[in-house]
Structures are given as C-alpha cells and as structure tokens.
PDB file of N, CA and C in Angstrom:
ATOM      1  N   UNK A  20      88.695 105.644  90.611  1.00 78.00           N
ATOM      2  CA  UNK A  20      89.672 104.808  91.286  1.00 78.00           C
ATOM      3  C   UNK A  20      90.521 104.070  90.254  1.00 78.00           C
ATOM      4  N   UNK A  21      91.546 104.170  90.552  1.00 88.00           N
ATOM      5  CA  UNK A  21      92.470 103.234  89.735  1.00 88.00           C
ATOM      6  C   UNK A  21      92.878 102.112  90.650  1.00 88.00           C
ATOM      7  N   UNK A  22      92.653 100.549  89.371  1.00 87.00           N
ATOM      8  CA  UNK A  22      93.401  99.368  90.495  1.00 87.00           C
ATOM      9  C   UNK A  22      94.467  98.932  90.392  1.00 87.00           C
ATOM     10  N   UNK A  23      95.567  98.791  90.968  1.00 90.00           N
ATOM     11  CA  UNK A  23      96.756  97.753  90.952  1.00 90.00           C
ATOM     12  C   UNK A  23      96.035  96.599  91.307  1.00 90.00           C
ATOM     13  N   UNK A  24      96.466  95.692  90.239  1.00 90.00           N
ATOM     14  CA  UNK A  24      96.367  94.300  89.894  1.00 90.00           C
ATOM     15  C   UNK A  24      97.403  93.510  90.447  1.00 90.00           C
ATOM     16  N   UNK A  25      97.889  92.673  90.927  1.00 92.00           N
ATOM     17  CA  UNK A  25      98.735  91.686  91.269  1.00 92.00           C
ATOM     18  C   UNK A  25      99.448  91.906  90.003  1.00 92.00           C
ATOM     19  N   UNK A  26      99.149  91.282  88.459  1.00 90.00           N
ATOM     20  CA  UNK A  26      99.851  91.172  87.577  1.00 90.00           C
ATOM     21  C   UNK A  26     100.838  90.265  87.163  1.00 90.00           C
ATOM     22  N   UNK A  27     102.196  90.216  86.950  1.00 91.00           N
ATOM     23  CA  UNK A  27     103.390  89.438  86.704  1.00 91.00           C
ATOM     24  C   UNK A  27     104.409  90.413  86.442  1.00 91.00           C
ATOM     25  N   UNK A  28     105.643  89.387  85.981  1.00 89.00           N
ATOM     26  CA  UNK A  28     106.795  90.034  86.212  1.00 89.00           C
ATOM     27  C   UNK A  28     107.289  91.153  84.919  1.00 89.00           C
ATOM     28  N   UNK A  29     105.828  91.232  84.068  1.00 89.00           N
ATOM     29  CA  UNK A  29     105.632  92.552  82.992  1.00 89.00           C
ATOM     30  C   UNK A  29     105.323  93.649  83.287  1.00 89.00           C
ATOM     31  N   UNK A  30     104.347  93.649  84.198  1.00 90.00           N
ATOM     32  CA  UNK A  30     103.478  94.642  84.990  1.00 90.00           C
ATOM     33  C   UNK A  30     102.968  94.488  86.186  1.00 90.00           C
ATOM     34  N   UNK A  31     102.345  95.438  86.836  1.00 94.00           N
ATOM     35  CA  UNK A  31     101.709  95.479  87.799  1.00 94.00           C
ATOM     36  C   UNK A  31     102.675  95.265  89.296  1.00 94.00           C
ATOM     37  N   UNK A  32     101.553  95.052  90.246  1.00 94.00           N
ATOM     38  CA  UNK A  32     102.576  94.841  91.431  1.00 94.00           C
ATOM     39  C   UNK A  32     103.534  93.970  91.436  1.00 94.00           C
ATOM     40  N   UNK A  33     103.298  92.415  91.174  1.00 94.00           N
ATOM     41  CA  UNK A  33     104.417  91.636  90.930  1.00 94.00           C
ATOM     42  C   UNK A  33     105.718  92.031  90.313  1.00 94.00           C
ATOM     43  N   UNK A  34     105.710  93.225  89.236  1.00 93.00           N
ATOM     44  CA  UNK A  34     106.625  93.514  88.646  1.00 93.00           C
ATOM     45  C   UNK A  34     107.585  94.657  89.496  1.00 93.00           C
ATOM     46  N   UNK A  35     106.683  95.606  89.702  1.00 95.00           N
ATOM     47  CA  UNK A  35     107.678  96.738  90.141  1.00 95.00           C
ATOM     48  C   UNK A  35     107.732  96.299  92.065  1.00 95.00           C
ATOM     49  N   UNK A  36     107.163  95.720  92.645  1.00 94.00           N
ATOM     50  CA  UNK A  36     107.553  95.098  93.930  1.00 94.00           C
ATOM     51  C   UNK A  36     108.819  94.755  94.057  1.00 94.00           C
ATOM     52  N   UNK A  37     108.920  93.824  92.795  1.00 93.00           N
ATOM     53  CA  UNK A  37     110.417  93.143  92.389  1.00 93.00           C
ATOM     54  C   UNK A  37     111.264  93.368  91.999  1.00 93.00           C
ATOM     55  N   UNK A  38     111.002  94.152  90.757  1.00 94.00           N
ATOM     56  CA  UNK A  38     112.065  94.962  90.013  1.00 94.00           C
ATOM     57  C   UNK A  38     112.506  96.331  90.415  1.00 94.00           C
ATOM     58  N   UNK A  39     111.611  96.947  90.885  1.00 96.00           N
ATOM     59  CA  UNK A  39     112.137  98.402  90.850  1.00 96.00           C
ATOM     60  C   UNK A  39     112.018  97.839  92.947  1.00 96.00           C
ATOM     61  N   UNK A  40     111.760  97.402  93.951  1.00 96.00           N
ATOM     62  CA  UNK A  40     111.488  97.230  95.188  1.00 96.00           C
ATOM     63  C   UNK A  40     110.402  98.433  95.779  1.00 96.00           C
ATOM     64  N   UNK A  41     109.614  98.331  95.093  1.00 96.00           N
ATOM     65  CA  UNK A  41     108.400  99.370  95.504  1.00 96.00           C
ATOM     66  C   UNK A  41     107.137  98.188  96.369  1.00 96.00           C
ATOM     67  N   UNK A  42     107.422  97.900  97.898  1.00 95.00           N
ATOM     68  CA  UNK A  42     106.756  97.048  98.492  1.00 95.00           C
ATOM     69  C   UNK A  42     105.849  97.670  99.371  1.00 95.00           C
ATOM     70  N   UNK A  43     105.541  98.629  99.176  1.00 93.00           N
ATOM     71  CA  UNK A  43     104.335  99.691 100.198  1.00 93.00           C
ATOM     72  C   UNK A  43     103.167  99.996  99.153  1.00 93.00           C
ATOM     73  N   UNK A  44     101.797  99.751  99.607  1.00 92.00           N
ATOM     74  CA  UNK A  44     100.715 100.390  98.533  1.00 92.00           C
ATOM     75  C   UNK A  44     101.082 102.087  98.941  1.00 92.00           C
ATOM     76  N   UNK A  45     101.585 102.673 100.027  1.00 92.00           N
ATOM     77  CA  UNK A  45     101.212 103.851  99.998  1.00 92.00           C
ATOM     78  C   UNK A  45     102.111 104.734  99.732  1.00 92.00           C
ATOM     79  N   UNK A  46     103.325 103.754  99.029  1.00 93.00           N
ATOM     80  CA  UNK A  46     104.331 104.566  97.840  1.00 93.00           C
ATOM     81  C   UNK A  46     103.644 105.097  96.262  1.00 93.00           C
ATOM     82  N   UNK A  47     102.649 104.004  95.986  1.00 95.00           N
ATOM     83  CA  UNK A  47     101.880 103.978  94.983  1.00 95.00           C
ATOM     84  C   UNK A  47     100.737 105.070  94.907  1.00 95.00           C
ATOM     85  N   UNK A  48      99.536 104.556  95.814  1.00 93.00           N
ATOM     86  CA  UNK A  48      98.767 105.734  96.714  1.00 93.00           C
ATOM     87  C   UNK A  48      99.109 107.004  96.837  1.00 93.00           C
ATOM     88  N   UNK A  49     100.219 107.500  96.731  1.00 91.00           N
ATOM     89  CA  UNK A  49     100.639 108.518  97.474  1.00 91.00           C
ATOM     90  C   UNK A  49     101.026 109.666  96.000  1.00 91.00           C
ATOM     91  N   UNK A  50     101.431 108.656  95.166  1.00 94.00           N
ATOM     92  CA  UNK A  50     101.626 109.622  93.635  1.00 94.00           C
ATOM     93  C   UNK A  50     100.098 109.829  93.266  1.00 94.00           C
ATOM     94  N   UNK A  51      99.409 108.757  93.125  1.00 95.00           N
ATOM     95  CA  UNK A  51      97.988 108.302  92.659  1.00 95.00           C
ATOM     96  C   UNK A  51      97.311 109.592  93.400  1.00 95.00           C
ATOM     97  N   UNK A  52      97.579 110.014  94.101  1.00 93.00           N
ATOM     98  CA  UNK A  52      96.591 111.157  94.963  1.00 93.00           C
ATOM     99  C   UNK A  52      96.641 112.279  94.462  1.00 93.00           C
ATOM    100  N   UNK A  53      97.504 112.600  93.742  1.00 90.00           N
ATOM    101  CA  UNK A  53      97.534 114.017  92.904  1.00 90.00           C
ATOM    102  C   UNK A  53      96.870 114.126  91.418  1.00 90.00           C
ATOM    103  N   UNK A  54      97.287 114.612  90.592  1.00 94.00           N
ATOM    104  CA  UNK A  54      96.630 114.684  89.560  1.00 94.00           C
ATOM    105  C   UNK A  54      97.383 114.424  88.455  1.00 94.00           C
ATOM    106  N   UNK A  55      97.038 113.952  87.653  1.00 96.00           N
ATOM    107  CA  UNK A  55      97.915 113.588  86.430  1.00 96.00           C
ATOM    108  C   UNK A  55      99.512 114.331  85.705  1.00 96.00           C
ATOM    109  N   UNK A  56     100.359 114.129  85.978  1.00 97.00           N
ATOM    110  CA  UNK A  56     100.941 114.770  85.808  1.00 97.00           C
ATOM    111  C   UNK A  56     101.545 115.180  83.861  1.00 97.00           C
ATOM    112  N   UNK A  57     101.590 113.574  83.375  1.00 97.00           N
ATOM    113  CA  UNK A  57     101.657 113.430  82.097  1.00 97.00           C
ATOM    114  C   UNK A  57     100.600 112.965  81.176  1.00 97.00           C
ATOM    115  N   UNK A  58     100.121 113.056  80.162  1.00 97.00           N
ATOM    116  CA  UNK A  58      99.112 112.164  79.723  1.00 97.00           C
ATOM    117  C   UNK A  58      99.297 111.762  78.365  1.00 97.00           C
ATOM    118  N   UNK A  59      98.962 110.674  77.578  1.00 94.00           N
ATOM    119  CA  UNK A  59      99.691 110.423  76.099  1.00 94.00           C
ATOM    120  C   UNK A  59      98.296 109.142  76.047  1.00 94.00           C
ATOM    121  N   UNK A  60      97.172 109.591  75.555  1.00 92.00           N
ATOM    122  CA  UNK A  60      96.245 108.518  75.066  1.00 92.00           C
ATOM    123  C   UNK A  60      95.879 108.141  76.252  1.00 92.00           C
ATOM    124  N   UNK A  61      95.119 107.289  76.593  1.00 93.00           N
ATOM    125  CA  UNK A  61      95.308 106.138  77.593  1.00 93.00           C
ATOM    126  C   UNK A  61      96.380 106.019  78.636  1.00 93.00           C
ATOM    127  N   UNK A  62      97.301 106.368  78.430  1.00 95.00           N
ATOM    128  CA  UNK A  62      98.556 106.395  79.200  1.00 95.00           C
ATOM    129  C   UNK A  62      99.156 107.901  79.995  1.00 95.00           C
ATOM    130  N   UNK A  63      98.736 107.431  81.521  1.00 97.00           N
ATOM    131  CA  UNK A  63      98.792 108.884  82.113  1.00 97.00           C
ATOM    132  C   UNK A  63     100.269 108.177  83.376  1.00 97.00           C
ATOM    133  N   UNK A  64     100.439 109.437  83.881  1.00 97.00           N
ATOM    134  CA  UNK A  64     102.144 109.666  84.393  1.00 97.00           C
ATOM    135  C   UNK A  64     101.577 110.501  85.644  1.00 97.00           C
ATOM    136  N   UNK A  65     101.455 109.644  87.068  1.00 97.00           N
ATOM    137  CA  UNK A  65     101.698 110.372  88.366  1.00 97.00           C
ATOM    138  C   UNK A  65     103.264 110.314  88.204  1.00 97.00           C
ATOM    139  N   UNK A  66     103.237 111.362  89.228  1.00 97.00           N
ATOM    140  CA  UNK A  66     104.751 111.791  90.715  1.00 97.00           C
ATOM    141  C   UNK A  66     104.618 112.045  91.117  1.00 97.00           C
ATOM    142  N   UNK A  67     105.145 111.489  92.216  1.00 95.00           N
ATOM    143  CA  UNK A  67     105.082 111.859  93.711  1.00 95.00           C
ATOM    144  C   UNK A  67     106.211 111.948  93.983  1.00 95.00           C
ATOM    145  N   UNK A  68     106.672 112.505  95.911  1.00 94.00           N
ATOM    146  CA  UNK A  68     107.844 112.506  96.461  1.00 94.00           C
ATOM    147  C   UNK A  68     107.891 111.796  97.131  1.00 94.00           C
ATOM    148  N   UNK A  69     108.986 111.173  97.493  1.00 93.00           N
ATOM    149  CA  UNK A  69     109.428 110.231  99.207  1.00 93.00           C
ATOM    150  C   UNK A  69     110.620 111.123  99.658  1.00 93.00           C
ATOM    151  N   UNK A  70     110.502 110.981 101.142  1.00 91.00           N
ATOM    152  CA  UNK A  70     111.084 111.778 101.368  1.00 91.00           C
ATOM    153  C   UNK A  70     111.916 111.081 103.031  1.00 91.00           C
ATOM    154  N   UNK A  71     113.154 110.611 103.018  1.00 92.00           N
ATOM    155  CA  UNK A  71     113.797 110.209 104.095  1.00 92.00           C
ATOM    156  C   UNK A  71     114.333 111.380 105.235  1.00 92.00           C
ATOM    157  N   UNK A  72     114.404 112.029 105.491  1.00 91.00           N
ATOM    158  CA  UNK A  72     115.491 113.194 105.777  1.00 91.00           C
ATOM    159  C   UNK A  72     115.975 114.096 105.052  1.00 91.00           C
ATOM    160  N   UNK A  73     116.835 113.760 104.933  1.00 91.00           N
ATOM    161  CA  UNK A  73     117.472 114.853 104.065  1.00 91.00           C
ATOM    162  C   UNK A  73     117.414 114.523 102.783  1.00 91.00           C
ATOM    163  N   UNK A  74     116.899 112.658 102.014  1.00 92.00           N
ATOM    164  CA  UNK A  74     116.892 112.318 101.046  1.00 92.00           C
ATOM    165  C   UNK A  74     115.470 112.480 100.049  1.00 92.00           C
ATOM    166  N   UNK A  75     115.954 113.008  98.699  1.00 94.00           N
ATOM    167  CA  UNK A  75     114.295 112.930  98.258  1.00 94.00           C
ATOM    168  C   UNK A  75     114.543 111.955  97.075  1.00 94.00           C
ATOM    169  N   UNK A  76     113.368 111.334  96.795  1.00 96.00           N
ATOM    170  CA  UNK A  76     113.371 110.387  95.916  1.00 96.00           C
ATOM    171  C   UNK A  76     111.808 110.870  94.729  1.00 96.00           C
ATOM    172  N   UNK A  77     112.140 110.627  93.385  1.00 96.00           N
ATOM    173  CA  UNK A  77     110.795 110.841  92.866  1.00 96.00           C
ATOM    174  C   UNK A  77     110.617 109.917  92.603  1.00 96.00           C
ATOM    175  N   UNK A  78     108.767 109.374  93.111  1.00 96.00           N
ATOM    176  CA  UNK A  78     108.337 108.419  92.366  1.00 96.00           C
ATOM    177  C   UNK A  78     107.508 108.319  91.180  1.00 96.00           C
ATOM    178  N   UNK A  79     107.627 107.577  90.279  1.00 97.00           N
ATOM    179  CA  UNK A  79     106.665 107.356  89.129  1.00 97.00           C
ATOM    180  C   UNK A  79     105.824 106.363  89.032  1.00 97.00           C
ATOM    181  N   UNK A  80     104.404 106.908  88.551  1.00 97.00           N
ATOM    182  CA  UNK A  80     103.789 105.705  88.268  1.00 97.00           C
ATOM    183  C   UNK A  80     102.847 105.890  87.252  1.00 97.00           C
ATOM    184  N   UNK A  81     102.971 104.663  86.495  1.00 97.00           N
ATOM    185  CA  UNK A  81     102.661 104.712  84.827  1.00 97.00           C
ATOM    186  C   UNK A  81     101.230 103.838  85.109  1.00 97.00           C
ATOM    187  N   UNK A  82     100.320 104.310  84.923  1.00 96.00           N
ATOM    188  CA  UNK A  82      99.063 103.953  84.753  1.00 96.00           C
ATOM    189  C   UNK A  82      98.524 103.652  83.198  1.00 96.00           C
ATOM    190  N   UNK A  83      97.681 102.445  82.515  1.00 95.00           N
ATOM    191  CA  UNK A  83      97.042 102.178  81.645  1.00 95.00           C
ATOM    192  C   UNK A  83      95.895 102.409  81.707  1.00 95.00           C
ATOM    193  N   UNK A  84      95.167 103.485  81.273  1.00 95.00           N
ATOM    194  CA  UNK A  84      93.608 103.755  81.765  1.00 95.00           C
ATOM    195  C   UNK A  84      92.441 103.729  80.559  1.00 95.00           C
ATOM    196  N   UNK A  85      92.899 102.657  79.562  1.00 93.00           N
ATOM    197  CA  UNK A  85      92.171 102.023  78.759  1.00 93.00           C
ATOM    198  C   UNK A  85      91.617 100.523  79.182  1.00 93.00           C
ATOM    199  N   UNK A  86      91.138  99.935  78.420  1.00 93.00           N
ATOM    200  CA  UNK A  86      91.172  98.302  79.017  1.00 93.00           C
ATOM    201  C   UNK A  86      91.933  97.157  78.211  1.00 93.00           C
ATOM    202  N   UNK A  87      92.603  98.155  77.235  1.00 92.00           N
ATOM    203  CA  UNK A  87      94.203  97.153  76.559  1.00 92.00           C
ATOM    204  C   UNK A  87      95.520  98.206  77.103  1.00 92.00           C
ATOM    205  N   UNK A  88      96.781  97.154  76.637  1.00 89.00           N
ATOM    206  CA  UNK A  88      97.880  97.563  77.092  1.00 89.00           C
ATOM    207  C   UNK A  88      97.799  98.216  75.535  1.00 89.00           C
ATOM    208  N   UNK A  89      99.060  99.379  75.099  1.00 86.00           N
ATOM    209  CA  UNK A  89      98.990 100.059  74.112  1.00 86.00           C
ATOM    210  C   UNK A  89      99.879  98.390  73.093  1.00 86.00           C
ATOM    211  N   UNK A  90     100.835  97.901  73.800  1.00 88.00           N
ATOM    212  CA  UNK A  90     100.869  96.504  72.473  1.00 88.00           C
ATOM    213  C   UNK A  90      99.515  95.476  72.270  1.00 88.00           C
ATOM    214  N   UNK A  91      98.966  95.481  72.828  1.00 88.00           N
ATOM    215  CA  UNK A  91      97.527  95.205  72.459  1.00 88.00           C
ATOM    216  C   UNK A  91      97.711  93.626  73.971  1.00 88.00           C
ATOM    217  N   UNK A  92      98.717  93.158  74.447  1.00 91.00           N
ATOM    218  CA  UNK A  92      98.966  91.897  74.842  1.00 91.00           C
ATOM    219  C   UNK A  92      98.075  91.922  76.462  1.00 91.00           C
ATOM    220  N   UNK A  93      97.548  92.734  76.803  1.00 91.00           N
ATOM    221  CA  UNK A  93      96.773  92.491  77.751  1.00 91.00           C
ATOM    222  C   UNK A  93      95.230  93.380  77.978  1.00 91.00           C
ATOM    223  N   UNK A  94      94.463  92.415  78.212  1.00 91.00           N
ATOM    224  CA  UNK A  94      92.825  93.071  78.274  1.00 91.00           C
ATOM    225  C   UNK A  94      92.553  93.096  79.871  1.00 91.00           C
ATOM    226  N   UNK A  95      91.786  94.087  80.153  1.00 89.00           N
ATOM    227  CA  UNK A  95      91.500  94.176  81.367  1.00 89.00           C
ATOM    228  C   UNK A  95      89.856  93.746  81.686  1.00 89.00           C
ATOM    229  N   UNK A  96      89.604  93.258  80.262  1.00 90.00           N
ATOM    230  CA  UNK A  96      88.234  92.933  80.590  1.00 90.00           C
ATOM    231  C   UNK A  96      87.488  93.893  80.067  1.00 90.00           C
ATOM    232  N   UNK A  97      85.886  93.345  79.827  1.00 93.00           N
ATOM    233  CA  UNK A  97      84.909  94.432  79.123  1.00 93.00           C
ATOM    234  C   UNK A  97      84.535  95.992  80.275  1.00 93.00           C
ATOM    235  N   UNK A  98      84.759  97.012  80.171  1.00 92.00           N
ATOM    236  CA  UNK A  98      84.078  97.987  80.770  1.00 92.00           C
ATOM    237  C   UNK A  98      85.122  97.989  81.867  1.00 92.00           C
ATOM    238  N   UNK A  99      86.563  97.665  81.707  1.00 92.00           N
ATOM    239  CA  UNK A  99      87.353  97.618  83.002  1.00 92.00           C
ATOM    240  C   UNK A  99      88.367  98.244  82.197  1.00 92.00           C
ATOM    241  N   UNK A 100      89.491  98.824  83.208  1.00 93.00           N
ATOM    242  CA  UNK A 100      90.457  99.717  82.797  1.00 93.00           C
ATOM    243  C   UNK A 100      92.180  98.850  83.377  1.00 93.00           C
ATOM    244  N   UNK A 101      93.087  98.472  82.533  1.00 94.00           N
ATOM    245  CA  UNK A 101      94.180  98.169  83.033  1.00 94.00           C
ATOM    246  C   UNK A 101      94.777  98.431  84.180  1.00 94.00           C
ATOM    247  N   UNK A 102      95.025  99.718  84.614  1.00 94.00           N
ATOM    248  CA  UNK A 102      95.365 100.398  85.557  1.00 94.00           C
ATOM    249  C   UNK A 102      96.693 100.400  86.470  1.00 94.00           C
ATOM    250  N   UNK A 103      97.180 100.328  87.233  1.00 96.00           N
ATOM    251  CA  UNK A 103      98.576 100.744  86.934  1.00 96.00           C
ATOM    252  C   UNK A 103      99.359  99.431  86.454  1.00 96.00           C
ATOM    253  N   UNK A 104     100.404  99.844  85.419  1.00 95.00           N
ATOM    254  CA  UNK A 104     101.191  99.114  84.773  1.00 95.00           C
ATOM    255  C   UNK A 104     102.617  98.893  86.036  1.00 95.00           C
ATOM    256  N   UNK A 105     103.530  99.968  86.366  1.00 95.00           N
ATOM    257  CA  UNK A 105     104.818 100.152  87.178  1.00 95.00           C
ATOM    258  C   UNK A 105     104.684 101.530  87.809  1.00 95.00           C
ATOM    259  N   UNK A 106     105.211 101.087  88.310  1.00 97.00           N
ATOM    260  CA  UNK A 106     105.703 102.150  89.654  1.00 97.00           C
ATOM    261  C   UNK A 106     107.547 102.006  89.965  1.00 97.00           C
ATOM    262  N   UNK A 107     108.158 103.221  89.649  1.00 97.00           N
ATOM    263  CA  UNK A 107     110.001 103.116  89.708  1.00 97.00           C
ATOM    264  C   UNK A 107     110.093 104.417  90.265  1.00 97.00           C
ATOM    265  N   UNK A 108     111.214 104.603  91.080  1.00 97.00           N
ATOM    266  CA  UNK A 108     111.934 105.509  91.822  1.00 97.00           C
ATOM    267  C   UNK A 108     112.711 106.372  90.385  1.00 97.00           C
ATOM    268  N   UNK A 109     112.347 107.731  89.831  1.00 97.00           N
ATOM    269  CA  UNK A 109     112.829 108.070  89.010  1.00 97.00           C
ATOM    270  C   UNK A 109     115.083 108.434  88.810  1.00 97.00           C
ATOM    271  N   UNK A 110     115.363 107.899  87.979  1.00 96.00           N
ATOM    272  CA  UNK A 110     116.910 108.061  87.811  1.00 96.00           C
ATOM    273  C   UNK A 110     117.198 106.854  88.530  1.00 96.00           C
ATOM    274  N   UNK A 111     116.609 105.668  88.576  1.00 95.00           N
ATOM    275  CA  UNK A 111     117.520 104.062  89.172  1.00 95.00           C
ATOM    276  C   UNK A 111     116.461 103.033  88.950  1.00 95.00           C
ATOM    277  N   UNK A 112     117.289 102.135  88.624  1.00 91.00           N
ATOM    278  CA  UNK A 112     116.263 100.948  88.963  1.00 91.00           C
ATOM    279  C   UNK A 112     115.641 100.244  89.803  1.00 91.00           C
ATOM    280  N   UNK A 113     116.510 100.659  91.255  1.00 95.00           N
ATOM    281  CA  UNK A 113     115.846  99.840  92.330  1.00 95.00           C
ATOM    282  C   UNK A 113     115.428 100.599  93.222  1.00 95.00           C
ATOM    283  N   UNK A 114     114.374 100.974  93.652  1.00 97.00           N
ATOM    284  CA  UNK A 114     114.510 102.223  94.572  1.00 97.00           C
ATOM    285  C   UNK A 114     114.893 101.683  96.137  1.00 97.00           C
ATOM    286  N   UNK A 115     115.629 102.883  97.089  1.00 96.00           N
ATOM    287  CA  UNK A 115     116.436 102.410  97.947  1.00 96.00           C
ATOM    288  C   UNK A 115     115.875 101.867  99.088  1.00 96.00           C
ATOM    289  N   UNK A 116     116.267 100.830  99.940  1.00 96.00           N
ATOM    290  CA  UNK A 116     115.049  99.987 100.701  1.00 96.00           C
ATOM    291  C   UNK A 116     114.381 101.038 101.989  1.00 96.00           C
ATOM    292  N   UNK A 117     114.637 102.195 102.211  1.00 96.00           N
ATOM    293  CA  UNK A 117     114.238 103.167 103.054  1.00 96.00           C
ATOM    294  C   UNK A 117     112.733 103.251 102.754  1.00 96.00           C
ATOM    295  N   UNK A 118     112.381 103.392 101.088  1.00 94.00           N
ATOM    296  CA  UNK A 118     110.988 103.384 100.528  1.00 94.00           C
ATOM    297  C   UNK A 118     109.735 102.975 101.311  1.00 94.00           C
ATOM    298  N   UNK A 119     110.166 101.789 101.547  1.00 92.00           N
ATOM    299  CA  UNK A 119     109.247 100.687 102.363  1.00 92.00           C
ATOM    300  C   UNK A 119     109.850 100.990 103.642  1.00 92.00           C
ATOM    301  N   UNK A 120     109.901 101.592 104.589  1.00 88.00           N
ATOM    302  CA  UNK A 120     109.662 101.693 105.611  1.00 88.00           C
ATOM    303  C   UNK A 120     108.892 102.281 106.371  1.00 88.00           C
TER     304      UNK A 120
END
C-alpha cells in the first residue's frame, strides 16, 4: 500500500489538491492501481487515464517509496515509506475541474 499524507504546500495532498486541483482520492487511486510505470531509485511514476467524453486527460503520480525525500528534507519515519509526493494532469498545471467530478 502506498499512503498519501496530508503533507503541505511541497508535497502531498495539500499540494497537488491545490496546485495542480486534483480533489478526488480516486483520481490518485486510480493511477496507483496499475503498475509502475517509471522507476528511478526510490522514485516510481504511475499513469493513469481520466476520461470525460470525448476528453482524455493523463494523470501522473510521483510516488517516494523510500522513507527520505531524494533532497534529504523530509523523513517519513523509521520503517515507513514517504509515499506519494504529487499527483498533476500531464501537459498543464491545473488539471480541468471535470477531474473531480
């Protein structure tokens, strides 16, 4: 299992809720259900699709699956894993408010 943390406006839900408008766990959930798509150390890369109609959107989500961030500035604790860092609608910064519906 991987956890989203509440976090702040660096990481975690607080961050990409806000910044990128990713306000559904099962936008998150929904990449998280497949299998790794990228991997670099500690640092693995879901995608997933959303899908409005005729609109498709890719989502990303950047998971930390060590128990430091790779700048060293956050611990997740002994025997615990960071776990997802952001979640963004790939090619924009905000993804479009359809997401969350």
């Amino acid at each position: 299992m991987i956890a989203t943390r509440y976090g702040n406006a660096d990481l975690a839900w607080n961050h990409f809720s806000g910044k990128h408008n990713i306000k559904r766990c099962r936008v998150v959930d929904a990449a998280l259900a497949g299998r790794v798509d990228k991997k670099n150390g500690g640092r693995l890369e879901y995608y997933g699709v959303a899908r409005n109609q005729t609109k498709l959107v890719t989502i990303v989500v950047i998971v930390q699956y060590a128990r430091r961030t790779a700048d060293g500035e956050y611990d997740g604790g002994r025997g615990k894993k960071i776990g997802v860092i952001t979640a963004y609608c790939k090619g924009m910064n905000r993804c479009p408010d359809w997401i969350n519906e």
